[in-house]
Coordinates of C-alpha atoms and ligand atoms in Angstrom, one line a residue:
X1 CA 18.6 8.8 -14.4
X2 CA 19.0 7.9 -10.8
X3 CA 15.9 6.4 -9.1
X4 CA 16.0 4.5 -5.9
X5 CA 12.4 4.9 -4.7
X6 CA 11.2 1.3 -4.7
X7 CA 12.2 -2.1 -3.2
X8 CA 13.1 -3.5 -6.6
X9 CA 15.7 -0.8 -7.4
X10 CA 18.8 -2.1 -9.2
X11 CA 21.3 -3.8 -6.7
X12 CA 19.2 -2.2 -3.9
X13 CA 21.2 1.0 -4.7
X14 CA 19.5 2.7 -7.6
X15 CA 18.4 2.4 -11.2
X16 CA 20.9 4.4 -13.2
X17 CA 20.9 2.9 -16.7
X18 CA 18.7 3.6 -19.7
X19 CA 15.7 2.0 -18.0
X20 CA 14.7 1.2 -14.4
X21 CA 13.8 -2.3 -13.3
X22 CA 10.1 -1.3 -13.5
X23 CA 10.4 -0.3 -17.1
X24 CA 10.6 3.5 -16.5
X25 CA 12.8 5.0 -19.2
X26 CA 15.6 7.4 -18.3
X27 CA 14.0 10.3 -20.1
X28 CA 10.8 9.9 -18.1
X29 CA 12.8 9.5 -14.9
X30 CA 14.6 12.7 -15.6
X31 CA 11.4 14.5 -16.4
X32 CA 9.9 13.3 -13.1
X33 CA 12.9 14.7 -11.3
X34 CA 12.4 18.0 -13.0
X35 CA 8.7 18.0 -12.4
X36 CA 9.2 17.5 -8.6
X37 CA 11.7 20.3 -8.8
X38 CA 9.0 22.6 -10.2
X39 CA 6.6 21.3 -7.5
X40 CA 9.2 22.6 -5.0
X41 CA 8.9 25.9 -6.8
X42 CA 5.1 26.0 -6.2
X43 CA 5.7 25.0 -2.6
X44 CA 8.4 27.7 -2.1
X45 CA 5.7 30.3 -2.7
X46 CA 2.8 28.3 -1.5
X47 CA 4.4 27.7 1.9
X48 CA 5.0 31.4 2.4
X49 CA 1.5 32.2 1.1
X50 CA -0.3 29.8 3.5
X51 CA 1.5 31.6 6.4
X52 CA -0.2 34.8 5.2
X53 CA -3.6 33.0 5.0
X54 CA -3.4 32.6 1.2
X55 CA -3.9 28.9 0.8
X56 CA -4.4 28.0 -2.8
X57 CA -6.3 24.7 -2.8
X58 CA -6.0 24.1 -6.5
X59 CA -2.2 24.4 -6.4
X60 CA -2.0 22.3 -3.3
X61 CA -4.0 19.5 -5.0
X62 CA -1.9 19.9 -8.2
X63 CA 1.2 19.2 -6.1
X64 CA -0.3 16.1 -4.5
X65 CA -1.6 14.7 -7.7
X66 CA 1.8 15.4 -9.3
X67 CA 3.7 13.5 -6.6
X68 CA 1.2 10.7 -7.0
X69 CA 2.0 10.5 -10.7
X70 CA 5.7 9.9 -9.9
X71 CA 5.0 6.9 -7.6
X72 CA 6.4 3.5 -8.9
X73 CA 4.3 2.0 -11.7
X74 CA 2.0 5.0 -12.1
X75 CA 2.7 7.4 -15.0
X76 CA 5.4 6.4 -17.5
X77 CA 4.4 9.0 -20.1
X78 CA 6.9 11.6 -21.3
X79 CA 4.2 13.8 -22.8
X80 CA 2.2 13.8 -19.5
X81 CA 5.2 15.1 -17.6
X82 CA 6.1 17.8 -20.2
X83 CA 2.4 19.0 -19.9
X84 CA 2.5 18.9 -16.1
X85 CA 5.8 20.9 -15.9
X86 CA 4.1 23.6 -18.0
X87 CA 1.1 23.6 -15.7
X88 CA 3.3 23.6 -12.6
X89 CA 5.0 26.9 -13.8
X90 CA 1.5 28.4 -14.2
X91 CA 0.4 27.4 -10.7
X92 CA 3.7 28.7 -9.3
X93 CA 3.2 32.1 -11.0
X94 CA -0.4 32.3 -9.6
X95 CA 0.6 31.5 -6.1
X96 CA 3.6 33.9 -6.3
X97 CA 1.4 36.7 -7.6
X98 CA -1.1 36.2 -4.8
X99 CA 1.6 36.4 -2.2
X100 CA 3.4 39.3 -3.8
X101 CA 0.2 41.3 -3.8
X102 CA 0.1 41.0 -0.1
X103 CA 3.7 41.1 1.0
X104 CA 7.3 41.7 -0.2
X105 CA 9.8 38.8 -0.4
X106 CA 13.5 39.8 -0.2
X107 CA 16.7 37.9 -0.7
X108 CA 18.0 35.7 -3.5
X109 CA 15.4 33.4 -5.1
X110 CA 16.3 29.8 -5.8
X111 CA 16.2 28.6 -9.4
X112 CA 13.2 26.3 -8.9
X113 CA 11.2 29.3 -7.7
X114 CA 11.7 31.3 -10.8
X115 CA 12.8 29.1 -13.8
X116 CA 10.5 29.5 -16.7
X117 CA 11.0 27.4 -19.9
X118 CA 10.6 29.1 -23.3
X119 CA 9.1 26.0 -24.8
X120 CA 8.9 22.2 -24.5
X121 CA 12.4 21.7 -25.9
X122 CA 13.7 23.8 -23.0
X123 CA 12.0 21.5 -20.6
X124 CA 13.5 18.4 -22.3
X125 CA 17.0 19.9 -22.2
X126 CA 16.7 20.9 -18.6
X127 CA 15.4 17.4 -17.7
X128 CA 18.3 15.8 -19.6
X129 CA 20.8 18.0 -17.6
X130 CA 19.7 16.1 -14.5
X131 CA 18.1 19.1 -12.8
X132 CA 16.4 18.1 -9.6
X133 CA 18.0 14.6 -9.5
X134 CA 19.2 13.0 -6.2
X135 CA 22.8 13.0 -7.3
X136 CA 22.8 16.8 -7.0
X137 CA 23.0 16.2 -3.2
X138 CA 26.5 15.2 -2.3
X139 CA 26.1 14.3 1.4
X140 CA 24.6 10.8 1.3
X141 CA 23.0 11.1 4.7
X142 CA 21.2 14.3 3.8
X143 CA 20.2 12.7 0.5
X144 CA 18.9 9.7 2.4
X145 CA 16.8 11.8 4.8
X146 CA 15.4 13.9 2.0
X147 CA 14.5 10.8 0.0
X148 CA 12.7 9.3 3.0
X149 CA 10.7 12.4 3.4
X150 CA 9.9 12.8 -0.3
X151 CA 8.9 9.1 -0.7
X152 CA 6.7 9.4 2.4
X153 CA 5.1 12.5 0.8
X154 CA 4.5 10.6 -2.4
X155 CA 2.6 7.9 -0.4
X156 CA 0.7 10.6 1.5
X157 CA -0.2 12.3 -1.8
X158 CA -1.7 9.0 -3.2
X159 CA -4.0 8.8 -0.1
X160 CA -4.9 12.4 -0.4
X161 CA -5.7 12.3 -4.1
X162 CA -8.1 9.4 -3.6
X163 CA -9.7 11.0 -0.5
X164 CA -10.0 14.4 -2.2
X165 CA -12.1 12.9 -5.0
X166 CA -14.7 12.0 -2.4
X167 CA -14.6 14.6 0.4
X168 CA -12.4 17.6 -0.8
X169 CA -10.9 19.5 2.2
X170 CA -7.8 18.0 3.8
X171 CA -6.2 21.4 4.0
X172 CA -3.9 20.8 7.0
X173 CA -2.3 17.8 5.2
X174 CA -2.0 19.5 1.8
X175 CA -0.3 22.4 3.6
X176 CA 2.1 20.0 5.3
X177 CA 3.2 18.6 1.9
X178 CA 4.1 22.1 0.7
X179 CA 6.0 22.8 4.0
X180 CA 7.9 19.5 3.8
X181 CA 8.7 20.0 0.1
X182 CA 10.2 23.4 0.9
X183 CA 12.4 21.8 3.6
X184 CA 13.6 19.2 1.1
X185 CA 14.4 21.9 -1.4
X186 CA 16.4 23.9 1.1
X187 CA 20.1 23.3 0.4
X188 CA 21.0 24.3 3.9
X189 CA 18.5 22.1 5.8
X190 CA 20.3 20.6 8.8
X191 CA 20.4 16.9 9.5
X192 CA 18.5 17.2 12.8
X193 CA 15.7 19.2 11.1
X194 CA 15.4 16.6 8.4
X195 CA 15.1 13.9 11.0
X196 CA 12.3 15.7 12.7
X197 CA 10.6 16.1 9.3
X198 CA 10.9 12.3 8.8
X199 CA 9.0 11.9 12.0
X200 CA 6.5 14.6 11.1
X201 CA 5.9 12.9 7.8
X202 CA 4.8 9.8 9.8
X203 CA 2.6 12.0 12.0
X204 CA 0.9 13.5 8.9
X205 CA 0.8 10.0 7.4
X206 CA -1.5 8.9 10.2
X207 CA -3.7 11.9 9.5
X208 CA -3.7 11.2 5.7
X209 CA -4.7 7.6 6.3
X210 CA -7.5 8.6 8.7
X211 CA -8.6 11.2 6.1
X212 CA -8.9 8.5 3.4
X213 CA -10.5 6.0 5.8
X214 CA -13.2 8.6 6.5
X215 CA -13.6 9.5 2.8
X216 CA -13.9 5.8 1.7
X217 CA -16.6 5.2 4.3
X218 CA -18.8 7.2 1.9
X219 CA -19.1 3.7 0.3
X220 CA -19.9 2.1 3.6
X221 CA -17.5 0.6 6.1
X222 CA -15.9 -2.7 5.1
X223 CA -17.9 -5.7 6.3
X224 CA -17.2 -9.5 6.2
X225 CA -17.8 -10.5 2.6
X226 CA -17.3 -13.4 0.3
X227 CA -15.8 -12.6 -3.1
X228 CA -16.3 -14.8 -6.1
X229 CA -13.2 -15.9 -7.9
X230 CA -14.9 -17.5 -10.9
X231 CA -16.2 -15.9 -14.1
X232 CA -19.6 -15.4 -15.8
X233 CA -20.7 -15.7 -19.5
X234 CA -20.6 -12.0 -20.3
X235 CA -17.6 -10.2 -21.6
X236 CA -15.8 -8.2 -18.8
X237 CA -13.8 -5.2 -17.9
X238 CA -11.0 -5.6 -15.4
X239 CA -10.5 -2.7 -13.1
X240 CA -7.3 -2.3 -11.2
X241 CA -5.8 0.3 -8.8
X242 CA -7.3 1.9 -5.8
X243 CA -9.8 4.5 -7.0
X244 CA -13.3 3.8 -5.8
X245 CA -14.9 6.8 -7.5
X246 CA -13.7 5.4 -10.9
X247 CA -15.2 2.0 -9.9
X248 CA -18.5 3.6 -9.1
X249 CA -18.7 5.5 -12.4
X250 CA -17.7 2.4 -14.4
X251 CA -20.4 0.4 -12.6
X252 CA -23.0 3.0 -13.3
X253 CA -22.0 3.3 -17.0
X254 CA -22.1 -0.5 -17.5
X255 CA -25.5 -1.2 -15.9
X256 CA -27.7 -3.3 -18.2
X257 CA -25.0 -3.5 -20.9
X258 CA -24.3 -7.2 -20.6
X259 CA -20.7 -6.4 -19.6
X260 CA -19.4 -7.6 -16.2
X261 CA -16.9 -5.8 -14.0
X262 CA -14.1 -7.7 -12.3
X263 CA -11.7 -6.3 -9.8
X264 CA -8.0 -7.0 -10.1
X265 CA -5.2 -6.7 -7.5
X266 CA -5.9 -3.8 -5.1
X267 CA -9.4 -3.2 -6.3
X268 CA -10.5 -6.5 -4.7
X269 CA -11.4 -4.9 -1.3
X270 CA -14.1 -2.8 -3.1
X271 CA -16.3 -6.0 -2.7
X272 CA -16.1 -5.5 1.1
X273 CA -18.0 -2.1 0.9
X274 CA -21.8 -2.3 1.1
X275 CA -22.3 0.4 -1.6
X276 CA -20.9 -1.8 -4.3
X277 CA -23.0 -4.8 -3.5
X278 CA -26.0 -3.4 -5.2
X279 CA -24.3 -3.9 -8.6
X280 CA -25.0 -7.5 -9.7
X281 CA -22.6 -7.1 -12.6
X282 CA -19.7 -6.5 -10.2
X283 CA -19.0 -10.2 -10.8
X284 CA -15.9 -10.9 -8.7
X285 CA -12.2 -10.7 -8.5
X286 CA -10.0 -12.0 -11.4
X287 CA -6.4 -12.9 -10.8
X288 CA -3.8 -11.9 -8.2
X289 CA -1.4 -9.1 -7.4
X290 CA -0.2 -6.5 -9.8
X291 CA 3.0 -8.1 -11.1
X292 CA 1.0 -11.0 -12.6
X293 CA -1.2 -8.7 -14.7
X294 CA 0.4 -9.5 -18.1
X295 CA -0.4 -13.2 -18.0
X296 CA -3.8 -12.6 -16.4
X297 CA -4.8 -10.1 -19.0
X298 CA -4.2 -12.7 -21.7
X299 CA -6.9 -15.1 -20.3
X300 CA -9.2 -12.3 -19.3
X301 CA -9.9 -11.5 -23.0
X302 CA -11.5 -8.1 -22.3
X303 CA -10.0 -4.7 -21.6
X304 CA -8.5 -3.4 -18.4
X305 CA -8.7 0.0 -16.7
X306 CA -5.8 1.1 -14.5
X307 CA -7.1 3.7 -12.0
X308 CA -3.8 4.0 -10.1
X309 CA -0.5 2.1 -9.7
X310 CA 0.6 -0.6 -10.3
X311 CA 0.8 -0.7 -14.1
X312 CA 3.4 -3.0 -15.8
X313 CA 4.6 -1.8 -19.2
X314 CA 2.3 -3.8 -21.5
X315 CA 3.2 -6.0 -24.4
X316 CA 2.8 -4.3 -27.8
X317 CA -0.1 -6.7 -28.8
X318 CA -2.1 -5.8 -25.7
X319 CA -1.7 -2.0 -25.9
X320 CA -5.2 -1.5 -27.4
X321 CA -6.8 -3.3 -24.5
X322 CA -5.4 -1.3 -21.7
X323 CA -6.8 2.0 -20.6
X324 CA -5.4 4.4 -18.0
X325 CA -6.8 7.3 -16.0
X326 CA -6.0 9.5 -13.0
X327 CA -2.4 9.4 -12.0
X328 CA -1.6 6.6 -14.4
X329 CA -0.2 6.9 -17.9
X330 CA 1.9 5.2 -20.6
X331 CA 2.8 6.3 -24.1
X332 CA 0.5 4.6 -26.6
X333 CA -2.2 3.6 -24.1
X334 CA -5.6 5.3 -24.1
X335 CA -6.0 7.8 -21.3
X336 CA -9.5 8.6 -20.0
X337 CA -9.5 12.3 -19.0
X338 CA -10.3 13.6 -15.5
X339 CA -13.9 14.5 -14.7
X340 CA -15.0 18.1 -14.8
X341 CA -16.2 19.5 -11.5
X342 CA -19.6 18.0 -10.8
X343 CA -19.3 15.7 -13.9
X344 CA -18.0 12.2 -14.4
X345 CA -15.4 10.4 -16.5
X346 CA -16.5 8.9 -19.8
X347 CA -15.7 5.2 -19.9
X348 CA -17.6 4.7 -23.2
X349 CA -14.5 3.7 -25.2
X350 CA -13.6 0.9 -22.8
X351 CA -17.2 -0.3 -22.6
X352 CA -17.4 -0.4 -26.5
X353 CA -14.3 -2.4 -26.6
X354 CA -15.5 -4.9 -24.0
X355 CA -18.6 -5.6 -26.0
X356 CA -16.5 -6.9 -28.8
X357 CA -14.4 -9.2 -26.6
X358 CA -14.9 -12.8 -25.5
X359 CA -15.9 -13.5 -21.9
X360 CA -13.0 -14.1 -19.5
X361 CA -11.5 -17.6 -19.2
X362 CA -11.7 -19.0 -15.7
X363 CA -8.3 -19.2 -13.9
X364 CA -9.7 -19.9 -10.5
X365 CA -13.0 -20.8 -8.8
X366 CA -14.5 -20.6 -5.3
X367 CA -14.6 -17.6 -3.0
X368 CA -12.4 -15.7 -0.6
X369 CA -13.4 -13.8 2.5
X370 CA -12.4 -10.3 3.6
X371 CA -13.7 -7.1 4.9
X372 CA -12.0 -6.8 8.3
X373 CA -11.6 -3.1 8.5
X374 CA -11.3 -1.6 12.0
X375 CA -15.0 -1.1 12.5
X376 CA -15.8 -4.7 11.5
X377 CA -13.1 -6.0 13.7
X378 CA -14.2 -3.9 16.6
X379 CA -17.7 -5.5 16.3
X380 CA -15.9 -8.8 16.9
X381 CA -13.8 -7.3 19.7
X382 CA -15.5 -9.3 22.5
X383 CA -15.0 -12.5 20.7
X384 CA -11.3 -11.7 19.9
X385 CA -10.6 -10.6 23.5
X386 CA -12.2 -13.7 24.8
X387 CA -10.1 -15.8 22.5
X388 CA -6.9 -14.0 23.6
X389 CA -7.7 -14.4 27.3
X390 CA -8.5 -18.1 26.8
X391 CA -5.1 -18.6 25.1
X392 CA -6.8 -19.5 21.8
X393 CA -5.2 -16.6 20.0
X394 CA -1.5 -16.3 21.1
X395 CA -0.3 -13.6 18.7
X396 CA -1.3 -11.4 15.8
X397 CA 1.1 -11.0 12.9
X398 CA 0.7 -7.9 10.8
X399 CA 1.8 -8.9 7.3
X400 CA 0.5 -6.0 5.4
X401 CA 2.1 -4.0 2.5
X402 CA 3.0 -4.8 -1.1
X403 CA 3.7 -7.7 -3.3
X404 CA 6.4 -7.8 -5.9
X405 CA 8.1 -9.8 -8.5
X406 CA 11.1 -11.1 -6.6
X407 CA 11.2 -14.8 -5.6
X408 CA 12.4 -13.8 -2.1
X409 CA 8.7 -12.8 -1.5
X410 CA 7.8 -16.4 -1.1
X411 CA 9.1 -15.8 2.4
X412 CA 5.6 -14.3 3.2
X413 CA 3.8 -17.5 2.0
X414 CA 6.2 -19.6 4.1
X415 CA 5.7 -17.4 7.2
X416 CA 1.9 -17.8 6.8
X417 CA 2.3 -21.6 6.5
X418 CA 4.8 -21.8 9.3
X419 CA 2.8 -19.7 11.9
X420 CA 1.2 -21.8 14.6
X421 CA -2.5 -22.4 14.3
X422 CA -3.2 -20.1 17.3
X423 CA -2.0 -17.0 15.4
X424 CA -4.0 -14.5 13.3
X425 CA -2.6 -12.6 10.4
X426 CA -3.8 -9.0 10.0
X427 CA -3.3 -7.8 6.4
X428 CA -4.0 -5.0 4.0
X429 CA -2.5 -4.2 0.6
X430 CA -1.5 -6.5 -2.2
X431 CA 1.0 -8.4 0.0
X432 CA -2.0 -10.6 1.0
X433 CA -1.9 -12.4 -2.4
X434 CA 1.1 -14.3 -1.1
X435 CA -1.2 -16.2 1.3
X436 CA -4.9 -15.2 1.1
X437 CA -5.8 -18.3 -0.9
X438 CA -4.2 -20.8 1.4
X439 CA -6.6 -22.6 3.6
X440 CA -5.3 -21.4 7.0
X441 CA -8.6 -22.1 8.9
X442 CA -10.1 -20.2 11.7
X443 CA -10.1 -19.8 15.5
X444 CA -13.6 -20.2 16.9
X445 CA -15.0 -18.8 13.7
X446 CA -12.5 -15.9 13.5
X447 CA -10.6 -16.4 10.1
X448 CA -6.8 -16.7 10.6
X449 CA -6.3 -14.1 7.8
X450 CA -8.2 -10.9 8.5
X451 CA -8.0 -8.7 5.4
X452 CA -8.7 -5.0 6.1
X453 CA -8.5 -4.0 2.5
X454 CA -6.2 -2.0 0.2
X455 CA -2.8 -0.8 1.3
X456 CA -4.7 2.4 1.9
X457 CA -6.6 0.6 4.6
X458 CA -3.5 -0.1 6.6
X459 CA -4.8 2.6 8.9
X460 CA -7.3 0.0 10.1
X461 CA -4.5 -2.2 11.4
X462 CA -3.1 0.7 13.5
X463 CA -6.6 1.4 14.9
X464 CA -7.1 -2.3 15.8
X465 CA -3.7 -2.4 17.6
X466 CA -4.6 0.8 19.5
X467 CA -8.0 -0.5 20.5
X468 CA -6.5 -3.8 21.7
X469 CA -4.0 -1.7 23.7
X470 CA -6.9 0.1 25.3
X471 CA -8.9 -3.1 26.0
X472 CA -5.9 -4.7 27.7
X473 CA -5.1 -1.4 29.5
X474 CA -1.5 -1.6 28.4
X475 CA 0.7 1.5 28.7
X476 CA 2.9 0.6 25.7
X477 CA 1.6 -0.6 22.3
X478 CA 4.7 -2.8 22.1
X479 CA 3.5 -4.9 25.0
X480 CA 0.7 -6.3 22.9
X481 CA 1.0 -9.8 21.4
X482 CA 1.5 -8.3 18.0
X483 CA 4.4 -8.6 15.6
X484 CA 4.8 -6.5 12.5
X485 CA 6.3 -8.3 9.4
X486 CA 5.7 -5.8 6.7
X487 CA 6.4 -6.2 3.0
X488 CA 7.2 -3.1 1.1
X489 CA 7.5 -2.2 -2.6
X490 CA 6.5 1.3 -3.4
X491 CA 6.2 4.7 -1.6
X492 CA 2.8 4.2 0.1
X493 CA 4.4 1.5 2.1
X494 CA 7.2 4.0 3.0
X495 CA 4.5 6.2 4.4
X496 CA 2.8 3.3 6.3
X497 CA 6.2 2.5 7.9
X498 CA 6.8 6.1 9.0
X499 CA 3.2 6.2 10.4
X500 CA 3.8 3.1 12.4
X501 CA 7.1 4.5 13.7
X502 CA 5.2 7.7 14.7
X503 CA 2.7 5.6 16.6
X504 CA 5.6 4.2 18.6
X505 CA 5.6 0.7 17.1
X506 CA 9.0 -0.9 17.6
X507 CA 10.7 -4.0 16.3
X508 CA 9.1 -4.0 12.9
X509 CA 10.5 -6.5 10.4
X510 CA 10.7 -4.9 6.9
X511 CA 11.4 -6.9 3.8
X512 CA 12.3 -8.4 1.5
X513 CA 15.2 -5.9 1.8
X514 CA 15.6 -2.7 3.8
X515 CA 15.2 0.4 1.5
X516 CA 18.2 1.1 -0.8
X517 CA 17.6 4.9 -0.2
X518 CA 18.7 4.6 3.4
X519 CA 22.4 5.4 3.7
X520 CA 24.4 3.2 6.1
X521 CA 24.3 5.9 8.8
X522 CA 20.6 6.7 8.5
X523 CA 19.7 3.0 8.4
X524 CA 21.8 2.5 11.5
X525 CA 20.0 5.4 13.2
X526 CA 16.5 4.0 12.4
X527 CA 17.5 0.4 13.3
X528 CA 18.8 1.6 16.7
X529 CA 16.0 4.1 17.5
X530 CA 13.1 1.8 16.4
X531 CA 14.6 -1.6 16.6
X532 CA 13.7 -2.0 12.9
X533 CA 14.8 -5.4 11.5
X534 CA 15.3 -7.0 8.1
X535 CA 13.9 -10.5 7.5
X536 CA 15.9 -13.7 7.7
X537 CA 14.0 -16.9 6.9
X538 CA 10.4 -17.9 7.7
X539 CA 11.3 -20.5 10.3
X540 CA 13.7 -18.3 12.3
X541 CA 11.5 -15.3 12.0
X542 CA 8.3 -17.1 13.1
X543 CA 10.2 -18.5 16.1
X544 CA 11.5 -15.1 17.0
X545 CA 8.0 -13.4 16.6
X546 CA 6.4 -16.1 18.7
X547 CA 8.9 -15.3 21.4
X548 CA 7.9 -11.6 21.2
X549 CA 11.2 -10.7 19.4
Ligands
FSO601 FE1 0.1 -3.0 -4.1 FE2 1.0 -1.5 -6.2 FE3 -1.6 -1.0 -2.9 FE4 1.0 -0.4 -3.8 S1 -0.9 -2.7 -6.1 S2 2.0 -2.2 -4.5 S3 1.7 -0.2 -1.7 O1 0.8 0.2 -5.6 O2 -0.6 0.4 -3.6 O3 -0.6 -2.5 -2.4
SF4_602 FE1 14.0 1.6 -10.3 FE2 11.9 1.4 -8.7 FE3 12.6 3.7 -9.6 FE4 11.5 1.9 -11.2 S1 10.6 3.0 -9.4 S2 13.2 3.2 -11.7 S3 12.4 0.0 -10.4 S4 13.8 2.5 -8.3

């Protein structure tokens, strides 16, 4: 195996032993590489087909969902990937047939466009041979650019998969994924073309984030809300991940069942959406960010449902209490199958289990406040602009992104503490758990931490910046009193970074480390072109940010 897609990759170079730092085993990693290789096969035909007005929506969604499954801490199941590779070949053949009925394709066909396994053993053998792995690409700069595009596409696919459950459509962005996958697959792709696709991935990243923002508004726009951190007397189900449709169906199916629902990690911002407020048994948020789930599950006492990443490989004695669905999977854990068109998922097994469990033990009490998506913040725009003009708010610090296991991430807590009292932190994603329970106070009633929501809601932070730019009639977004100090872990954060670069944001700090998948030359190119920086220590970085550097 060789996987270097996340911030915790071994030695910031790549996981290449029997198991990755995240717990992904080498056989699964190799199957994921082969699966993406077969998705390139669908894209090879699909990209040509869309140019002939033969867009196959089912195949395009299959590709996006497939990429989402390979994101860090999503699907660890060998069986799932074998099944998916078989399905990918079927989709490829359908798309190919549709195209060949309309036009002829000449020239040599690449292996990924034609390979058909005789059986599952064939798939396992091909995966073990390393087919589709990064080390097949010798030139490290080409490998680095292709990895940047692919990881951005994985993040984009996560946003699309969630949005598509709610609104369908999204054709333009699904087509881009096929186009970009075809470019990554092309062995002759030139460095300059790949650089332009890195930027295009950021451009489509903004579109994908806007698409999901619009889709999620089906549940109402985020509004200022207090979220309970304590527990009730009923047994509970803990729901984690980012999928709001799953949450809705779980809430419906647990109505009047004397079972409470608690959000975990990235599901916390669901409390900010008006739609979910009608469910009294949506009791509150339990616990913190994803990497603490094992300990928090012990005291929760009831079952947990993972609707998307981040799943940590569970302890053997907790396997029966963890359920997966959507793009998540793990050998030995129960998997709730997808909904049929027009139907819903059946959460019966998890509800039955919850009823037999004790109520959660309290680990916290009190409330936290969030819900500052772009529409809510724009309602406060006059107040904020007044505070900026009066010098009461000197600077905004965007500290969005992901949390992670490494101790070095205490940097973000220290930055939050170190920042002067006339600064406001804009956040989204699980990175906020590093400081969202500190008492940082407010500025004339505006909280010093404005939480827009999930990492998926990072779009809000870009919209807020663009609106402030308009309000202050500034020609350049970089003239605003905003600093970006982003924490990254997995591939949605890669997409958010590319989206910010596309929007022209310069001088972003990215930590705790710069991505290991950037070769020295490509890292140098990005650092020079966009003034991207690593982090140093909280004191020095706060001083620099306050000086606009
Ligand atoms: Fe965090 Fe995990 Fe939301 Fe990520 S829970 S790390 S960027 O998957 O998705 O913020
Ligand atoms: Fe390693 Fe991250 Fe890949 Fe897991 S996802 S194998 S930790 S690089």
